[in-house]
């Protein structure tokens, strides 16, 4: 098997997210690609583009292993994958234990909070998400201080 590279991670993310759309009706894959563009380093970029595949698609950590994805990237993606019903604090504690996951989560929140993206949402959703993201950043800052 050849070396797993960033293009492989992008291909997996594109295939996994397929025709999913975000809250404003845009293809979902643009979000992980933007998050990827906000981080530096191959490990972080791979984790960024894959950050939602386990949480939001049928792709599993085992699927990533079978594709040859490096184990450190898989560990970061698992850390970034919130389980159904998982408490936010528990999730953010797991994220805060992985330096790459912290970087990707901050980039994820920055992209999700982008004023242009937020403007496409109704006011109630904007308010709810602003509160959610501000609280997540506050907790991450406390956990990583």
C-alpha atoms as a PDB file:
ATOM      1  CA  UNK A   1       0.000   0.000   0.000  1.00  0.00           C
ATOM      2  CA  UNK A   2       1.319   3.433  -0.892  1.00  0.00           C
ATOM      3  CA  UNK A   3       1.772   6.169   1.668  1.00  0.00           C
ATOM      4  CA  UNK A   4      -1.464   7.829   2.812  1.00  0.00           C
ATOM      5  CA  UNK A   5      -1.344  11.538   1.909  1.00  0.00           C
ATOM      6  CA  UNK A   6      -3.580  14.568   2.307  1.00  0.00           C
ATOM      7  CA  UNK A   7      -5.241  13.931  -1.060  1.00  0.00           C
ATOM      8  CA  UNK A   8      -6.336  10.506   0.261  1.00  0.00           C
ATOM      9  CA  UNK A   9      -7.961  12.149   3.295  1.00  0.00           C
ATOM     10  CA  UNK A  10      -9.722  14.672   1.037  1.00  0.00           C
ATOM     11  CA  UNK A  11     -11.001  11.867  -1.220  1.00  0.00           C
ATOM     12  CA  UNK A  12     -12.361   9.935   1.790  1.00  0.00           C
ATOM     13  CA  UNK A  13     -14.064  13.072   3.135  1.00  0.00           C
ATOM     14  CA  UNK A  14     -15.566  13.929  -0.276  1.00  0.00           C
ATOM     15  CA  UNK A  15     -16.899  10.401  -0.735  1.00  0.00           C
ATOM     16  CA  UNK A  16     -18.165  10.137   2.842  1.00  0.00           C
ATOM     17  CA  UNK A  17     -19.977  13.486   2.869  1.00  0.00           C
ATOM     18  CA  UNK A  18     -21.247  12.963  -0.682  1.00  0.00           C
ATOM     19  CA  UNK A  19     -24.259  15.180  -1.272  1.00  0.00           C
ATOM     20  CA  UNK A  20     -24.791  16.184   2.372  1.00  0.00           C
ATOM     21  CA  UNK A  21     -25.678  19.853   2.791  1.00  0.00           C
ATOM     22  CA  UNK A  22     -25.139  22.243   5.683  1.00  0.00           C
ATOM     23  CA  UNK A  23     -27.755  24.349   7.480  1.00  0.00           C
ATOM     24  CA  UNK A  24     -27.658  26.931   4.699  1.00  0.00           C
ATOM     25  CA  UNK A  25     -28.033  24.405   1.890  1.00  0.00           C
ATOM     26  CA  UNK A  26     -24.419  24.370   0.676  1.00  0.00           C
ATOM     27  CA  UNK A  27     -22.518  21.141   0.048  1.00  0.00           C
ATOM     28  CA  UNK A  28     -21.180  20.050   3.435  1.00  0.00           C
ATOM     29  CA  UNK A  29     -17.711  19.101   2.124  1.00  0.00           C
ATOM     30  CA  UNK A  30     -16.845  22.800   1.835  1.00  0.00           C
ATOM     31  CA  UNK A  31     -16.845  23.050   5.649  1.00  0.00           C
ATOM     32  CA  UNK A  32     -14.120  20.430   6.313  1.00  0.00           C
ATOM     33  CA  UNK A  33     -12.113  21.822   3.390  1.00  0.00           C
ATOM     34  CA  UNK A  34     -12.255  25.318   4.924  1.00  0.00           C
ATOM     35  CA  UNK A  35     -11.302  23.923   8.343  1.00  0.00           C
ATOM     36  CA  UNK A  36      -8.373  22.124   6.686  1.00  0.00           C
ATOM     37  CA  UNK A  37      -7.228  25.428   5.156  1.00  0.00           C
ATOM     38  CA  UNK A  38      -7.153  27.026   8.636  1.00  0.00           C
ATOM     39  CA  UNK A  39      -4.578  24.600  10.092  1.00  0.00           C
ATOM     40  CA  UNK A  40      -0.935  23.851   9.339  1.00  0.00           C
ATOM     41  CA  UNK A  41       0.833  20.519   8.990  1.00  0.00           C
ATOM     42  CA  UNK A  42      -0.149  17.284   7.245  1.00  0.00           C
ATOM     43  CA  UNK A  43      -1.444  15.544  10.414  1.00  0.00           C
ATOM     44  CA  UNK A  44      -3.639  18.511  11.347  1.00  0.00           C
ATOM     45  CA  UNK A  45      -4.873  19.014   7.781  1.00  0.00           C
ATOM     46  CA  UNK A  46      -5.806  15.329   7.437  1.00  0.00           C
ATOM     47  CA  UNK A  47      -7.602  15.390  10.803  1.00  0.00           C
ATOM     48  CA  UNK A  48      -9.356  18.632   9.822  1.00  0.00           C
ATOM     49  CA  UNK A  49     -10.742  17.377   6.528  1.00  0.00           C
ATOM     50  CA  UNK A  50     -11.804  14.113   8.211  1.00  0.00           C
ATOM     51  CA  UNK A  51     -13.060  15.693  11.461  1.00  0.00           C
ATOM     52  CA  UNK A  52     -16.752  14.995  10.800  1.00  0.00           C
ATOM     53  CA  UNK A  53     -16.624  11.693   8.912  1.00  0.00           C
ATOM     54  CA  UNK A  54     -16.967   9.424  11.959  1.00  0.00           C
ATOM     55  CA  UNK A  55     -19.570  11.646  13.631  1.00  0.00           C
ATOM     56  CA  UNK A  56     -21.699  12.449  10.574  1.00  0.00           C
ATOM     57  CA  UNK A  57     -21.259   9.585   8.068  1.00  0.00           C
ATOM     58  CA  UNK A  58     -21.000   5.790   8.007  1.00  0.00           C
ATOM     59  CA  UNK A  59     -17.171   5.917   8.027  1.00  0.00           C
ATOM     60  CA  UNK A  60     -15.577   4.334  11.109  1.00  0.00           C
ATOM     61  CA  UNK A  61     -12.115   4.493  12.625  1.00  0.00           C
ATOM     62  CA  UNK A  62     -11.608   0.960  11.284  1.00  0.00           C
ATOM     63  CA  UNK A  63     -12.482   2.173   7.783  1.00  0.00           C
ATOM     64  CA  UNK A  64      -9.825   4.880   8.108  1.00  0.00           C
ATOM     65  CA  UNK A  65      -7.289   2.263   9.277  1.00  0.00           C
ATOM     66  CA  UNK A  66      -8.169  -0.005   6.360  1.00  0.00           C
ATOM     67  CA  UNK A  67      -7.597   2.927   3.989  1.00  0.00           C
ATOM     68  CA  UNK A  68      -4.103   3.381   5.430  1.00  0.00           C
ATOM     69  CA  UNK A  69      -4.778   6.567   7.361  1.00  0.00           C
ATOM     70  CA  UNK A  70      -1.978   7.148   9.911  1.00  0.00           C
ATOM     71  CA  UNK A  71      -2.944   6.120  13.449  1.00  0.00           C
ATOM     72  CA  UNK A  72      -2.152   9.554  14.980  1.00  0.00           C
ATOM     73  CA  UNK A  73      -4.620  11.139  12.535  1.00  0.00           C
ATOM     74  CA  UNK A  74      -7.272   8.553  13.426  1.00  0.00           C
ATOM     75  CA  UNK A  75      -6.723   9.235  17.139  1.00  0.00           C
ATOM     76  CA  UNK A  76      -7.312  12.953  16.515  1.00  0.00           C
ATOM     77  CA  UNK A  77     -10.415  12.296  14.388  1.00  0.00           C
ATOM     78  CA  UNK A  78     -11.836  10.022  17.104  1.00  0.00           C
ATOM     79  CA  UNK A  79     -11.145  12.748  19.692  1.00  0.00           C
ATOM     80  CA  UNK A  80     -13.055  15.206  17.482  1.00  0.00           C
ATOM     81  CA  UNK A  81     -16.045  12.880  17.042  1.00  0.00           C
ATOM     82  CA  UNK A  82     -18.846  13.639  19.490  1.00  0.00           C
ATOM     83  CA  UNK A  83     -20.860  10.542  20.328  1.00  0.00           C
ATOM     84  CA  UNK A  84     -24.674  10.700  20.214  1.00  0.00           C
ATOM     85  CA  UNK A  85     -25.938  12.016  23.540  1.00  0.00           C
ATOM     86  CA  UNK A  86     -22.430  12.764  24.802  1.00  0.00           C
ATOM     87  CA  UNK A  87     -22.202  15.741  27.154  1.00  0.00           C
ATOM     88  CA  UNK A  88     -20.332  18.719  25.699  1.00  0.00           C
ATOM     89  CA  UNK A  89     -17.938  18.842  28.666  1.00  0.00           C
ATOM     90  CA  UNK A  90     -16.970  15.189  28.234  1.00  0.00           C
ATOM     91  CA  UNK A  91     -16.449  15.745  24.516  1.00  0.00           C
ATOM     92  CA  UNK A  92     -14.336  18.889  25.013  1.00  0.00           C
ATOM     93  CA  UNK A  93     -12.216  17.141  27.668  1.00  0.00           C
ATOM     94  CA  UNK A  94     -11.360  14.474  25.082  1.00  0.00           C
ATOM     95  CA  UNK A  95     -10.588  17.140  22.462  1.00  0.00           C
ATOM     96  CA  UNK A  96      -8.390  19.044  24.918  1.00  0.00           C
ATOM     97  CA  UNK A  97      -6.236  15.935  25.526  1.00  0.00           C
ATOM     98  CA  UNK A  98      -5.049  15.928  21.889  1.00  0.00           C
ATOM     99  CA  UNK A  99      -3.034  18.935  20.645  1.00  0.00           C
ATOM    100  CA  UNK A 100      -4.067  18.435  17.014  1.00  0.00           C
ATOM    101  CA  UNK A 101      -7.725  17.997  17.978  1.00  0.00           C
ATOM    102  CA  UNK A 102      -7.561  21.299  19.890  1.00  0.00           C
ATOM    103  CA  UNK A 103      -6.186  23.090  16.821  1.00  0.00           C
ATOM    104  CA  UNK A 104      -8.801  21.524  14.524  1.00  0.00           C
ATOM    105  CA  UNK A 105     -11.670  22.210  16.958  1.00  0.00           C
ATOM    106  CA  UNK A 106     -10.711  25.872  17.193  1.00  0.00           C
ATOM    107  CA  UNK A 107     -10.595  26.063  13.375  1.00  0.00           C
ATOM    108  CA  UNK A 108     -13.946  24.225  13.204  1.00  0.00           C
ATOM    109  CA  UNK A 109     -15.574  26.712  15.572  1.00  0.00           C
ATOM    110  CA  UNK A 110     -14.022  29.644  13.699  1.00  0.00           C
ATOM    111  CA  UNK A 111     -15.469  28.381  10.422  1.00  0.00           C
ATOM    112  CA  UNK A 112     -18.861  27.634  11.961  1.00  0.00           C
ATOM    113  CA  UNK A 113     -18.912  31.127  13.505  1.00  0.00           C
ATOM    114  CA  UNK A 114     -17.936  32.933  10.311  1.00  0.00           C
ATOM    115  CA  UNK A 115     -20.249  35.951   9.934  1.00  0.00           C
ATOM    116  CA  UNK A 116     -20.949  35.171   6.261  1.00  0.00           C
ATOM    117  CA  UNK A 117     -22.042  31.624   7.113  1.00  0.00           C
ATOM    118  CA  UNK A 118     -24.050  32.808  10.115  1.00  0.00           C
ATOM    119  CA  UNK A 119     -25.859  35.444   8.029  1.00  0.00           C
ATOM    120  CA  UNK A 120     -27.426  32.658   5.941  1.00  0.00           C
ATOM    121  CA  UNK A 121     -29.214  31.319   9.054  1.00  0.00           C
ATOM    122  CA  UNK A 122     -32.336  32.583  10.781  1.00  0.00           C
ATOM    123  CA  UNK A 123     -31.799  34.836  13.813  1.00  0.00           C
ATOM    124  CA  UNK A 124     -32.855  32.224  16.368  1.00  0.00           C
ATOM    125  CA  UNK A 125     -30.371  29.689  14.983  1.00  0.00           C
ATOM    126  CA  UNK A 126     -27.638  32.334  14.838  1.00  0.00           C
ATOM    127  CA  UNK A 127     -28.193  33.224  18.504  1.00  0.00           C
ATOM    128  CA  UNK A 128     -28.248  29.566  19.590  1.00  0.00           C
ATOM    129  CA  UNK A 129     -25.073  28.738  17.672  1.00  0.00           C
ATOM    130  CA  UNK A 130     -23.217  31.863  18.857  1.00  0.00           C
ATOM    131  CA  UNK A 131     -23.926  30.849  22.463  1.00  0.00           C
ATOM    132  CA  UNK A 132     -22.928  27.239  21.807  1.00  0.00           C
ATOM    133  CA  UNK A 133     -19.637  28.186  20.123  1.00  0.00           C
ATOM    134  CA  UNK A 134     -18.762  30.849  22.709  1.00  0.00           C
ATOM    135  CA  UNK A 135     -19.308  28.308  25.492  1.00  0.00           C
ATOM    136  CA  UNK A 136     -17.208  25.696  23.672  1.00  0.00           C
ATOM    137  CA  UNK A 137     -14.325  28.170  23.283  1.00  0.00           C
ATOM    138  CA  UNK A 138     -14.621  29.226  26.936  1.00  0.00           C
ATOM    139  CA  UNK A 139     -14.461  25.595  28.096  1.00  0.00           C
ATOM    140  CA  UNK A 140     -11.604  24.737  25.716  1.00  0.00           C
ATOM    141  CA  UNK A 141      -9.674  27.769  26.979  1.00  0.00           C
ATOM    142  CA  UNK A 142     -10.190  26.634  30.592  1.00  0.00           C
ATOM    143  CA  UNK A 143      -9.212  23.050  29.820  1.00  0.00           C
ATOM    144  CA  UNK A 144      -6.064  24.045  27.921  1.00  0.00           C
ATOM    145  CA  UNK A 145      -4.925  26.897  30.199  1.00  0.00           C
END
